[in-house]
Amino acid sequence: MAATPAQAASLTPVSGFGSNPGNLGMYSYRPDGLPGNAPAVVLLHGCSQNATGYFNNSGWRKFADQWQFALILAEQKSANNSSTCFNWFEVGDTTRGQGEALSIKQMVDYARANYGINPGRVYISGLSAGGAMVSAMLATYPDTFAAGSVIAGVPYRCATSTINAFSCMNPGVNKTPAQWGDLARNGYPGYTGARPKVAIWHGTSDFVVGAANATESRDQWTNVLGISQTPISTTNLPAGTTLETYSGDQVRVYRISGMGHGTPVDPGSGADQCGTAAAYFLDTICSAYRDALYFGLGGSTGPSPTASPTTAPPPTPTCVTASNYAHVTAGRAYQSGGYAYAAGSNERMGLYNTFTSTTLKQTGTNHWVIGC
């Protein structure tokens, strides 16, 4: 009998990925058997952390293996910041085409060119300083990312120097939604394409980055997306988590009662569990699982907590006629460069808006084609 091959995939350092003006390190993880045109998630660690620790503890590896997507991890160097924080408060590192922001963009470009990553299905998530840098990337490169997750972070351009970074973090800065929205829009002046959807996570007892920042971040991204700051629904989730959903599920806010500063994880073998509890990885709820589903990485509905993905029957063929915007929101399609593409088949459906309608037929798990 042939022995079962061992898993060969591992977190791998990458050099020569671009001019790297921000002097960052790049790591990649590609699960065994990763197909061509796979999605990718960029991960940004917090202060005093590194790429390896975030990869090992955050829980994202489980879902990358399970649902076949790549991970790209940026790593700060102590030469740039003594606490290894991404420099989210430095204008030179958070402006399109400059510094650390450009270095992270170059990592995505490298993955697209060398790993065959789907350019319309690139996502980003980060904690604390990494979460603040997620906000910067969504503002400066909305044409690169389909969605992002800001964990214990702050709005884009909340601070523009070391001096005002601390007051931005705690207690936070209060601006109107329009003021926050203008700051984000100025990250890429003149951009008129589709904007990424955003998930925001924050513990109510976070005294490092004040919980008020969750509301300010919500105000920024709802304004950028042109939707109301009033949630359309509020849902109670495990570990004292409240999920607020905003128009079209374009923005989500997760508030975790009593949680301090860190990435929410939930160690265990359950379908919705992940990660390892450690410093700044707090045993509450698996944020990677929720974000992966929100990004559309686990299928349109996600796995059943009780059904095995290897034995579950294939989905019954389904035809849906809806606007391209509705298809993208429901996970049947994705957007890139102002156009909508059918999930799985990548067939171009036309403009990403509420006026253009398309009929899609489901032919497999998270695989849709035009027509019925």
Coordinates of C-alpha atoms in Angstrom, one line a residue:
M1 CA 0.0 0.0 0.0
A2 CA 1.3 3.5 -0.9
A3 CA 1.8 5.8 2.0
T4 CA -0.4 8.9 2.2
P5 CA 1.8 11.8 1.1
A6 CA 2.6 14.3 3.9
Q7 CA 1.4 17.9 3.5
A8 CA 4.2 19.9 2.0
A9 CA 2.8 23.4 2.2
S10 CA 4.4 25.7 4.6
L11 CA 4.8 29.4 5.3
T12 CA 7.5 30.6 3.0
P13 CA 9.5 33.8 2.9
V14 CA 9.5 35.6 -0.4
S15 CA 12.2 38.0 -1.6
G16 CA 12.4 40.2 -4.7
F17 CA 8.7 40.9 -4.9
G18 CA 9.2 44.5 -5.9
S19 CA 11.0 47.7 -5.2
N20 CA 9.6 47.4 -1.6
P21 CA 9.9 51.1 -0.6
G22 CA 8.4 50.3 2.8
N23 CA 11.2 47.7 3.6
L24 CA 8.7 45.0 4.6
G25 CA 9.0 41.3 4.7
M26 CA 6.7 39.0 2.6
Y27 CA 5.6 35.5 3.4
S28 CA 3.2 33.3 1.4
Y29 CA 1.2 30.1 2.1
R30 CA -0.2 28.1 -0.7
P31 CA -2.1 24.9 0.3
D32 CA -1.3 21.7 -1.4
G33 CA -3.3 21.4 -4.6
L34 CA -4.1 25.1 -4.8
P35 CA -5.9 25.5 -8.1
G36 CA -5.2 28.3 -10.6
N37 CA -7.2 31.5 -10.3
A38 CA -7.5 30.9 -6.5
P39 CA -8.4 33.7 -4.1
A40 CA -5.9 35.2 -1.7
V41 CA -6.1 36.8 1.7
V42 CA -3.5 39.3 2.9
L43 CA -2.8 39.3 6.6
L44 CA -1.2 42.1 8.6
H45 CA 0.0 41.4 12.2
G46 CA -0.2 43.7 15.2
C47 CA 2.5 45.4 17.2
S48 CA 5.1 43.1 18.8
Q49 CA 4.0 40.3 16.5
N50 CA 5.4 38.8 13.3
A51 CA 4.1 37.0 10.3
T52 CA 4.8 33.5 11.6
G53 CA 3.0 34.1 14.9
Y54 CA 0.0 35.5 13.1
F55 CA -0.1 32.6 10.7
N56 CA 0.1 30.0 13.5
N57 CA -2.4 31.5 15.8
S58 CA -5.1 33.5 13.9
G59 CA -6.9 30.4 12.4
W60 CA -6.6 31.5 8.8
R61 CA -4.5 28.4 7.8
K62 CA -7.4 26.0 8.6
F63 CA -9.7 27.7 6.1
A64 CA -7.0 28.2 3.5
D65 CA -6.5 24.5 3.5
Q66 CA -10.2 23.7 3.7
W67 CA -11.4 26.1 1.0
Q68 CA -8.3 26.4 -1.1
F69 CA -7.1 30.0 -1.1
A70 CA -3.6 31.5 -0.7
L71 CA -2.4 33.6 2.2
I72 CA 0.0 36.5 1.9
L73 CA 1.5 37.8 5.1
A74 CA 3.4 41.1 5.3
E75 CA 5.9 41.5 8.2
Q76 CA 7.2 44.7 9.7
K77 CA 10.8 45.1 10.6
S78 CA 12.2 46.6 13.8
A79 CA 14.4 48.8 11.7
N80 CA 11.2 50.6 10.5
N81 CA 9.4 50.6 13.9
S82 CA 10.9 49.5 17.2
S83 CA 7.6 47.8 18.3
T84 CA 7.2 46.2 14.8
C85 CA 4.0 48.1 14.3
F86 CA 3.0 49.0 10.7
N87 CA 3.4 52.7 10.4
W88 CA -0.3 53.5 9.8
F89 CA 0.1 57.0 11.2
E90 CA 2.9 58.1 8.8
V91 CA 1.6 59.8 5.6
G92 CA 4.5 58.5 3.6
D93 CA 3.5 54.9 4.4
T94 CA -0.2 55.3 3.9
T95 CA -0.3 57.1 0.6
R96 CA -1.0 55.4 -2.7
G97 CA 2.2 54.6 -4.5
Q98 CA 4.4 55.2 -1.5
G99 CA 6.1 53.4 1.5
E100 CA 4.5 50.4 3.2
A101 CA 1.2 50.7 1.3
L102 CA 3.0 50.2 -2.0
S103 CA 5.1 47.4 -0.6
I104 CA 1.9 45.5 0.4
K105 CA 0.4 46.2 -3.1
Q106 CA 3.6 44.8 -4.7
M107 CA 3.1 41.6 -2.7
V108 CA -0.3 41.2 -4.2
D109 CA 1.0 41.9 -7.7
Y110 CA 3.8 39.3 -7.1
A111 CA 1.2 36.7 -6.1
R112 CA -1.0 37.5 -9.1
A113 CA 2.0 37.2 -11.5
N114 CA 3.7 34.1 -9.9
Y115 CA 0.9 32.2 -8.2
G116 CA -2.0 32.8 -10.6
I117 CA -4.1 34.5 -8.0
N118 CA -7.5 35.7 -9.1
P119 CA -7.2 39.5 -9.3
G120 CA -10.8 40.0 -8.5
R121 CA -10.7 37.9 -5.3
V122 CA -8.0 39.4 -3.1
Y123 CA -9.0 40.3 0.5
I124 CA -7.2 41.7 3.5
S125 CA -7.4 41.4 7.3
G126 CA -5.3 42.7 10.1
L127 CA -5.1 43.4 13.8
S128 CA -4.4 46.7 15.6
A129 CA -1.7 48.5 13.7
G130 CA -2.3 45.9 11.0
G131 CA -6.0 46.7 11.2
A132 CA -5.3 50.4 10.8
M133 CA -3.1 49.5 7.8
V134 CA -6.1 47.5 6.4
S135 CA -8.0 50.8 6.5
A136 CA -5.2 52.5 4.6
M137 CA -5.1 49.8 2.0
L138 CA -8.8 49.9 1.4
A139 CA -8.7 53.6 1.0
T140 CA -5.6 53.8 -1.2
Y141 CA -6.1 50.6 -3.3
P142 CA -9.9 50.0 -3.6
D143 CA -9.1 48.6 -7.0
T144 CA -7.0 45.8 -5.5
F145 CA -9.2 44.5 -2.7
A146 CA -12.7 43.1 -2.9
A147 CA -13.2 43.2 0.9
G148 CA -11.3 43.8 4.1
S149 CA -11.5 43.1 7.8
V150 CA -10.4 45.7 10.4
I151 CA -9.7 44.1 13.8
A152 CA -9.2 46.5 16.7
G153 CA -8.1 49.2 14.2
V154 CA -8.9 52.8 13.5
P155 CA -10.3 54.8 10.5
Y156 CA -8.0 55.8 7.7
R157 CA -6.1 59.1 8.4
C158 CA -7.3 59.1 12.0
A159 CA -3.7 60.2 12.7
T160 CA -0.9 61.6 10.5
S161 CA 2.0 61.6 13.0
T162 CA 3.3 59.8 16.0
I163 CA 2.1 62.6 18.2
N164 CA -1.6 62.3 17.4
A165 CA -1.5 58.5 16.9
F166 CA -2.0 57.9 20.7
S167 CA -5.1 60.1 21.0
C168 CA -6.5 58.5 17.9
M169 CA -6.1 55.0 19.5
N170 CA -7.6 56.0 22.8
P171 CA -10.0 57.6 23.4
G172 CA -10.4 58.0 19.6
V173 CA -11.2 60.9 17.3
N174 CA -14.8 61.9 16.6
K175 CA -15.6 63.1 13.0
T176 CA -18.8 63.2 11.0
P177 CA -19.3 60.3 8.5
A178 CA -18.8 62.8 5.6
Q179 CA -15.4 63.9 7.1
W180 CA -14.3 60.4 7.5
G181 CA -15.6 59.5 4.1
D182 CA -13.7 62.4 2.4
L183 CA -10.4 61.2 4.1
A184 CA -10.9 57.7 2.6
R185 CA -11.9 59.0 -0.8
N186 CA -8.8 61.2 -0.9
G187 CA -6.7 58.0 -0.6
Y188 CA -7.3 57.5 -4.3
P189 CA -8.5 60.8 -5.7
G190 CA -10.8 60.5 -8.7
Y191 CA -11.5 56.8 -8.2
T192 CA -15.0 55.9 -9.4
G193 CA -14.9 52.1 -9.4
A194 CA -16.5 49.6 -7.0
R195 CA -15.5 49.9 -3.4
P196 CA -14.6 47.0 -1.1
K197 CA -17.0 45.8 1.6
V198 CA -15.7 46.0 5.1
A199 CA -16.0 44.0 8.4
I200 CA -15.1 45.7 11.6
W201 CA -14.2 43.8 14.8
H202 CA -13.7 45.3 18.3
G203 CA -13.9 44.3 21.9
T204 CA -16.0 46.4 24.2
S205 CA -13.2 46.3 26.8
D206 CA -10.3 47.2 24.5
F207 CA -8.3 49.9 26.4
V208 CA -5.4 49.9 23.9
V209 CA -7.5 51.0 20.9
G210 CA -10.7 52.5 22.3
A211 CA -13.9 50.8 21.3
A212 CA -15.2 54.1 19.9
N213 CA -13.0 53.5 16.9
A214 CA -15.4 50.7 15.7
T215 CA -18.2 53.3 15.4
E216 CA -15.9 55.8 13.7
S217 CA -14.7 53.2 11.3
R218 CA -18.3 52.2 10.6
D219 CA -19.1 55.9 9.8
Q220 CA -16.1 56.1 7.4
W221 CA -16.9 53.0 5.4
T222 CA -20.7 53.4 5.3
N223 CA -20.2 57.0 4.0
V224 CA -17.7 55.8 1.4
L225 CA -20.1 53.2 0.2
G226 CA -23.0 55.6 0.3
I227 CA -25.2 53.8 2.8
S228 CA -26.9 54.6 6.0
Q229 CA -25.2 54.5 9.4
T230 CA -28.2 52.7 10.8
P231 CA -28.0 48.9 10.7
I232 CA -30.6 46.9 8.9
S233 CA -30.3 44.0 11.4
T234 CA -28.6 43.2 14.7
T235 CA -27.7 39.5 15.5
N236 CA -26.5 37.9 18.6
L237 CA -23.6 35.5 18.1
P238 CA -21.5 33.3 20.4
A239 CA -19.2 34.7 23.1
G240 CA -21.3 37.8 23.7
T241 CA -20.8 39.0 20.1
T242 CA -23.2 41.3 18.5
L243 CA -23.2 41.6 14.7
E244 CA -24.6 44.8 13.1
T245 CA -25.3 44.5 9.4
Y246 CA -25.5 47.5 7.2
S247 CA -27.3 48.0 3.8
G248 CA -26.7 45.2 1.4
D249 CA -24.3 43.6 3.9
Q250 CA -21.6 46.0 2.6
V251 CA -20.4 46.8 6.1
R252 CA -20.5 44.6 9.2
V253 CA -19.6 45.6 12.8
Y254 CA -18.8 42.9 15.3
R255 CA -18.8 44.1 18.9
I256 CA -17.5 41.4 21.4
S257 CA -18.7 42.1 25.0
G258 CA -15.9 42.2 27.5
M259 CA -13.1 41.4 25.1
G260 CA -9.9 43.3 25.3
H261 CA -7.3 44.0 22.6
G262 CA -6.6 41.1 20.1
T263 CA -7.8 38.9 17.3
P264 CA -10.9 36.9 18.2
V265 CA -10.2 33.1 18.0
D266 CA -12.0 30.0 19.2
P267 CA -9.8 27.0 19.6
G268 CA -11.4 23.7 18.8
S269 CA -12.2 21.3 16.0
G270 CA -15.7 22.5 15.2
A271 CA -16.5 23.9 11.8
D272 CA -16.8 27.4 13.1
Q273 CA -13.8 27.2 15.4
C274 CA -10.2 28.2 14.8
G275 CA -6.9 29.5 16.1
T276 CA -4.8 29.3 19.2
A277 CA -5.3 31.4 22.4
A278 CA -2.2 33.5 23.1
A279 CA -1.1 37.1 23.7
Y280 CA -3.4 39.2 21.5
F281 CA -5.3 36.1 20.3
L282 CA -8.3 36.0 22.6
D283 CA -10.6 33.0 23.1
T284 CA -14.0 34.3 22.1
I285 CA -15.3 33.7 18.5
C286 CA -13.4 32.6 15.4
S287 CA -13.2 35.8 13.4
A288 CA -11.3 34.1 10.5
Y289 CA -14.3 31.8 9.9
R290 CA -16.8 34.6 9.8
D291 CA -14.5 36.7 7.6
A292 CA -13.8 33.9 5.2
L293 CA -17.6 33.4 4.7
Y294 CA -18.1 37.1 4.4
F295 CA -15.4 37.3 1.7
G296 CA -17.2 34.4 -0.1
L297 CA -14.3 32.0 0.3
G298 CA -16.4 29.1 1.8
G299 CA -19.2 29.0 -0.7
S300 CA -22.4 31.1 -0.8
T301 CA -23.8 29.7 2.4
G302 CA -20.7 28.2 4.1
P303 CA -20.3 24.7 5.5
S304 CA -22.9 23.1 7.7
P305 CA -21.7 22.6 11.3
T306 CA -22.9 19.0 11.2
A307 CA -22.3 17.9 7.6
S308 CA -19.0 16.6 6.3
P309 CA -17.8 18.5 3.2
T310 CA -16.6 15.2 1.8
T311 CA -19.9 13.4 2.0
A312 CA -22.4 16.3 1.5
P313 CA -24.3 15.9 -1.8
P314 CA -23.7 18.4 -4.6
P315 CA -26.1 21.4 -4.6
T316 CA -29.2 21.2 -6.7
P317 CA -28.9 23.4 -9.8
T318 CA -30.4 26.7 -9.2
C319 CA -31.1 29.7 -11.5
V320 CA -31.3 33.2 -10.1
T321 CA -32.0 36.4 -11.9
A322 CA -31.0 39.5 -10.1
S323 CA -29.0 42.7 -10.4
N324 CA -25.2 42.3 -10.6
Y325 CA -24.9 44.1 -7.3
A326 CA -27.3 41.6 -5.7
H327 CA -25.3 38.7 -7.1
V328 CA -22.1 40.0 -5.7
T329 CA -23.7 40.7 -2.3
A330 CA -25.0 37.1 -2.2
G331 CA -21.7 35.6 -3.2
R332 CA -22.8 34.3 -6.6
A333 CA -20.4 36.7 -8.2
Y334 CA -17.5 39.0 -7.4
Q335 CA -16.5 42.5 -8.6
S336 CA -13.3 43.8 -10.1
G337 CA -12.6 47.1 -11.9
G338 CA -16.3 48.1 -11.9
Y339 CA -17.5 44.8 -13.5
A340 CA -19.2 41.7 -12.1
Y341 CA -17.9 38.2 -12.7
A342 CA -19.7 34.9 -12.0
A343 CA -18.1 33.0 -9.1
G344 CA -16.3 29.9 -10.2
S345 CA -16.6 30.3 -14.0
N346 CA -15.3 34.0 -13.9
E347 CA -17.7 34.9 -16.8
R348 CA -18.0 38.6 -17.2
M349 CA -21.6 39.7 -16.5
G350 CA -21.4 43.5 -17.2
L351 CA -21.2 46.5 -15.0
Y352 CA -21.3 46.1 -11.2
N353 CA -24.4 48.1 -10.3
T354 CA -28.0 47.8 -9.3
F355 CA -29.3 48.4 -12.9
T356 CA -27.7 45.6 -14.8
S357 CA -29.4 42.2 -14.3
T358 CA -28.0 38.8 -15.1
T359 CA -29.4 35.2 -14.9
L360 CA -26.9 32.8 -13.2
K361 CA -27.1 29.1 -13.0
Q362 CA -25.4 27.2 -10.2
T363 CA -23.4 24.2 -11.6
G364 CA -21.4 23.3 -8.5
T365 CA -20.4 24.5 -5.1
N366 CA -19.8 28.2 -5.4
H367 CA -19.7 27.8 -9.2
W368 CA -22.1 29.9 -11.4
V369 CA -22.4 30.3 -15.1
I370 CA -24.4 32.9 -17.1
G371 CA -27.8 31.7 -18.4
C372 CA -30.1 29.0 -17.4

